[in-house]
Structure formats: C-alpha cells, structure tokens
XYZ file of C-alpha atoms in Angstrom:
291
model
C -149.491 51.652 115.451
C -147.433 53.029 118.339
C -144.542 55.278 117.316
C -140.990 54.229 118.127
C -138.986 56.833 120.033
C -135.732 57.400 118.166
C -132.883 59.608 119.398
C -130.631 61.270 116.820
C -127.235 62.164 118.298
C -125.560 64.709 116.033
C -121.847 65.487 116.043
C -121.855 69.046 114.629
C -118.167 69.051 113.606
C -117.684 65.517 112.226
C -116.344 65.309 108.690
C -116.189 69.097 108.433
C -119.826 69.044 107.261
C -122.487 71.541 108.322
C -125.574 69.892 109.758
C -127.800 72.896 110.388
C -130.529 71.538 108.094
C -130.363 67.970 109.367
C -133.334 68.086 111.734
C -135.659 69.420 109.062
C -134.393 66.770 106.606
C -135.300 64.037 109.101
C -138.791 65.461 109.585
C -139.194 65.465 105.811
C -137.853 61.943 105.080
C -138.462 59.816 108.193
C -141.764 57.969 108.405
C -143.356 59.968 111.215
C -146.207 57.475 111.485
C -143.657 54.906 112.671
C -141.117 57.097 114.483
C -141.036 59.991 116.898
C -137.607 61.663 116.563
C -135.699 63.555 119.245
C -132.490 65.454 118.484
C -129.393 66.076 120.598
C -126.064 67.629 119.607
C -122.745 66.645 121.115
C -120.576 69.389 122.549
C -117.425 67.566 123.676
C -115.583 64.261 123.639
C -117.526 61.654 125.606
C -120.840 63.489 125.263
C -122.259 60.950 122.776
C -121.555 58.172 125.279
C -123.460 60.080 127.956
C -126.395 60.625 125.611
C -126.361 56.929 124.722
C -126.542 55.968 128.395
C -129.394 58.424 128.850
C -131.205 56.746 125.941
C -130.835 53.363 127.666
C -132.201 54.739 130.937
C -135.139 56.384 129.175
C -135.788 53.230 127.123
C -135.619 54.693 123.633
C -136.433 52.255 120.842
C -133.365 53.247 118.794
C -130.421 55.644 118.768
C -128.923 57.064 115.576
C -125.325 58.278 115.273
C -125.082 61.291 112.972
C -121.328 61.494 112.574
C -118.302 59.325 111.912
C -116.708 56.236 113.428
C -115.857 58.119 116.635
C -119.496 59.036 117.254
C -120.538 55.459 116.439
C -117.916 54.210 118.899
C -119.217 56.278 121.822
C -122.863 55.437 121.209
C -122.153 51.770 120.500
C -120.178 51.490 123.746
C -123.147 52.954 125.627
C -125.623 50.546 123.990
C -123.680 47.296 124.514
C -125.745 45.034 126.748
C -129.023 46.734 125.899
C -131.495 45.704 123.229
C -131.483 49.180 121.700
C -130.249 49.171 118.086
C -127.902 51.790 116.651
C -128.634 53.531 113.360
C -125.975 55.345 111.369
C -126.131 58.478 109.225
C -122.552 58.655 107.860
C -121.201 62.169 108.360
C -117.555 61.473 109.222
C -114.191 61.824 107.530
C -113.859 58.126 106.667
C -117.124 56.332 107.548
C -115.396 52.940 107.543
C -118.053 50.923 109.363
C -120.954 52.468 107.434
C -119.268 51.764 104.092
C -118.696 48.140 105.068
C -122.317 47.721 106.183
C -123.631 49.178 102.924
C -125.292 52.169 104.573
C -125.797 54.907 101.953
C -123.381 57.827 102.051
C -126.176 60.087 100.831
C -127.886 61.700 103.827
C -131.432 61.419 102.502
C -130.967 57.789 101.458
C -129.476 56.911 104.853
C -132.451 58.441 106.655
C -134.852 56.549 104.357
C -133.023 53.320 105.220
C -134.040 53.799 108.865
C -137.699 53.469 107.874
C -137.169 49.741 107.184
C -135.892 49.253 110.748
C -134.004 46.062 109.830
C -131.242 45.119 112.264
C -128.200 42.859 112.320
C -125.832 41.941 115.138
C -122.157 42.949 114.966
C -119.112 41.973 117.018
C -116.965 44.450 118.858
C -113.376 44.427 119.997
C -112.327 45.401 123.506
C -108.867 46.899 124.057
C -107.956 47.328 127.734
C -111.665 47.668 128.500
C -112.382 50.143 125.680
C -114.786 48.918 122.952
C -114.221 49.410 119.230
C -116.417 48.412 116.313
C -114.273 49.146 113.265
C -110.503 49.226 113.790
C -108.079 49.874 116.650
C -104.418 50.439 115.974
C -101.019 51.476 117.172
C -97.959 52.767 115.437
C -98.134 55.006 112.381
C -101.936 55.214 112.006
C -102.349 56.008 115.709
C -99.793 58.822 115.382
C -101.723 60.181 112.387
C -105.012 60.014 114.322
C -103.373 61.822 117.233
C -102.189 64.634 114.956
C -105.466 64.766 113.002
C -107.446 65.205 116.229
C -105.619 68.487 116.809
C -105.825 69.709 113.202
C -108.119 72.578 112.269
C -108.896 70.970 108.900
C -111.375 68.076 109.065
C -112.360 65.570 106.402
C -110.136 63.486 104.086
C -107.911 66.458 103.170
C -107.051 67.093 106.814
C -106.344 63.409 107.393
C -104.052 63.235 104.345
C -102.174 66.313 105.542
C -101.665 64.730 108.957
C -100.388 61.500 107.365
C -97.848 63.362 105.215
C -96.589 65.326 108.213
C -96.165 62.207 110.369
C -94.558 59.865 107.840
C -91.435 61.955 107.268
C -90.199 61.376 110.841
C -91.905 58.120 111.811
C -89.791 55.152 112.955
C -91.048 51.526 113.169
C -91.247 49.931 116.636
C -90.665 46.477 118.096
C -93.591 44.467 119.435
C -94.250 41.113 121.035
C -97.628 39.611 120.206
C -99.506 36.642 121.595
C -102.493 35.715 119.433
C -104.644 32.842 120.728
C -101.608 31.413 122.506
C -99.156 31.755 119.574
C -96.157 34.024 120.170
C -94.710 36.444 117.593
C -91.955 39.077 117.651
C -92.163 41.787 115.008
C -90.681 45.134 114.050
C -93.673 46.924 112.609
C -94.575 50.187 110.953
C -98.007 49.786 112.494
C -100.414 47.172 113.825
C -104.132 47.412 113.115
C -106.661 45.157 114.811
C -109.633 45.044 112.462
C -113.228 44.092 113.158
C -114.267 45.363 109.724
C -112.108 45.540 106.573
C -111.494 49.239 106.077
C -110.369 52.415 107.789
C -112.773 54.450 105.684
C -112.833 56.121 102.270
C -112.514 52.576 100.824
C -108.978 52.060 102.197
C -108.980 48.326 103.036
C -106.359 47.180 105.556
C -108.001 43.773 106.225
C -109.908 42.764 103.080
C -111.329 39.560 104.591
C -112.379 40.903 107.993
C -116.017 40.497 109.026
C -118.040 42.097 111.814
C -119.922 38.882 112.542
C -117.349 36.058 112.412
C -116.298 36.187 116.082
C -112.729 37.077 115.051
C -110.444 40.095 114.843
C -107.829 40.407 112.087
C -104.409 41.475 113.410
C -102.775 43.337 110.507
C -99.019 43.780 110.956
C -97.464 46.206 108.493
C -93.743 45.467 108.504
C -90.978 47.996 108.092
C -90.735 48.898 104.402
C -88.585 51.237 102.297
C -90.218 54.601 101.648
C -90.122 54.124 97.879
C -92.638 51.272 98.342
C -95.211 53.690 99.807
C -97.128 54.281 96.529
C -97.524 50.490 96.107
C -98.704 50.174 99.721
C -101.328 52.858 99.081
C -102.362 51.042 95.883
C -102.872 47.813 97.840
C -105.053 49.649 100.377
C -107.426 51.017 97.763
C -107.318 47.897 95.585
C -108.467 45.672 98.481
C -105.234 43.686 98.171
C -103.282 44.613 101.316
C -103.126 40.919 102.214
C -101.144 40.307 99.003
C -98.301 42.661 99.955
C -95.085 41.031 101.177
C -94.942 43.740 103.844
C -98.364 42.923 105.346
C -99.081 39.960 107.628
C -102.648 39.236 108.766
C -103.344 36.857 111.664
C -106.938 36.270 112.829
C -107.553 35.815 116.538
C -109.927 36.130 119.469
C -107.531 36.915 122.323
C -104.587 39.196 121.575
C -101.826 40.565 123.772
C -99.465 43.205 122.366
C -96.365 44.133 124.341
C -94.552 47.243 123.166
C -91.146 48.592 124.042
C -92.235 52.224 123.953
C -95.533 53.752 125.031
C -97.390 55.792 122.457
C -100.890 56.728 121.349
C -103.334 54.160 120.078
C -106.480 54.867 118.118
C -109.877 53.312 118.709
C -112.167 53.738 115.694
C -109.986 56.622 114.557
C -110.023 58.478 117.875
C -106.647 58.746 119.662
C -106.454 57.706 123.300
C -103.522 57.452 125.688
C -102.977 53.895 126.941
C -99.661 53.117 128.596
C -98.117 49.658 128.646
C -99.362 46.446 127.095
C -102.608 46.045 125.169
C -105.022 43.183 125.812
C -107.588 42.876 123.037
C -110.533 40.497 122.894
C -113.588 40.069 120.689
C -117.133 40.208 122.027
C -119.380 38.450 119.487
C -122.771 39.852 118.546
C -122.355 42.733 120.978
C -124.486 45.385 119.259
C -127.491 45.554 116.938
C -127.113 47.910 113.963
C -129.966 49.240 111.824
C -128.785 48.437 108.321
C-alpha cells in the first residue's frame, strides 16, 4: 500500500502550549504504514496559508492544522478548491470548530483519529473575500479578539482578561443589516455570523448552527444592562443563547452589514481591519475535514 504524504503545520505559540515533543508523538502514534509525515512550523501571521498553498502545489494527500481556529482558518483558506482534506489537532485557546466536529481534545487521541482518514465536507463563510469556517464577528467580541492578539498571556485565561478589560468601556453600535433581502436596523452589543455553534471552550452563541446546512446564523446580541451579564454568560455555556430576550438569531445565505463606525472584525478569532460595510456569503461544502 502506497503511503499518503501528510503535512503537519504546527503553530508553536497557539493556546500557550509547548509543542516541542509533538513530532515524536506523531511518529509514535500515526500509522506509518499508511502515512508519511512532514512537519513545518509557522513563524508569523499568514505563514500557515503559504504552507497550505505549497501543499496544494506539491500535491500532498492531506494537511493537518496543529493549532487553534486561526491556524485552521489559514490552512482551510489555502485548501478551498482543492481535493486535499484538512486534519485538526486542537491546540488553540478555544478550539471551537474541533469541539463541534467531535475531534478529541487529547493530542494522542486526535492523532489516532487521523489513522481512520474519514472525511466530511463543511461549508465556509466569506466576508469581503476572506473565508471563515467557525465564526466571524464585529462589535464586542471583535474588540476582545483585537486586544487578545496583543496580550502576552495566551489560552482561556488571557482571553478572559481581555474580555474583562474591554467590557468596562465598550459601547453598543448601530447597524443596518440585509439578510437574504430582508432589511433590519439594530443597536447591538455585537453581531456574530456563525457557521458552527460555538466560539470555543463550549461557549455556544448559535446553538442550532451547522457546518453543512448551507446557511450562516446571524446572531445579534442587543444592548443589555450590565447586571444581566452573568445570565448572558450562563446562556452561552448552557447552549441556550437563543432563549435570551437579548439575543436574536436570523439564518441566511447572503448578508450585508452596514455600520456607522469602522472597527475591527474577527474571523475565526483572529482580528483583521476591514473598513466600511461587510458582505458575507456562504460557500457550501467548501472544504473536506478529516473527522
């Protein structure tokens, strides 16, 4: 049986986890009769995308993201339009997409899962030409992502610290939305456009979202009094955000968001600067995932 060439792309700083022993763990756990592994480490933003494109050119049989949703985003964007599937070893701060797909959080178990080499197609969202596979957002969560990206502390603790620092001064914004031709005007704390249900760490913003239904869930979190915050957090972790009177969820395929003020947005947890209006569409069955 001919070995499949598989490229592991390792983000050495994702999730604040050391990965110095990762290569040897793969050689120990991966079925080396089936697979021939190659390892590359990322060194900067955008590097995973470049390595993904290289894998397409060199016709690898699979690429594996060893990192979080940001690493998955870059590699997935590079693999769209190819037949090369993406594997995931969850090593991020939130691991939202991996949790939804049922990929083990344990490193050894996740590597073992690759041996089955079973794949499934997933949708992706496109915001102003930029793909996302989990969640894109603007407002409060984008401001938190922007601050977290510049924080020296990684992992859930760093993210929580960023959220606490941002919320004390954050003001809701006004938006105009057009979702599949329907017009809405909202003052919102934040707007998340979800392909999968959760940000990560089992915080569910869109409990009924699915990566293979050809839809995106537009989650509008309305302005709410600060004393409600503990209940909002409860809803997130109880998978009941859609039951809150302050949360409105509208599914759609073609979404236009006009905002009064420019600000950061996040794409799979990574902040990017996009000025002006946001045009978001869904691309069904855009990527194969090893799950």
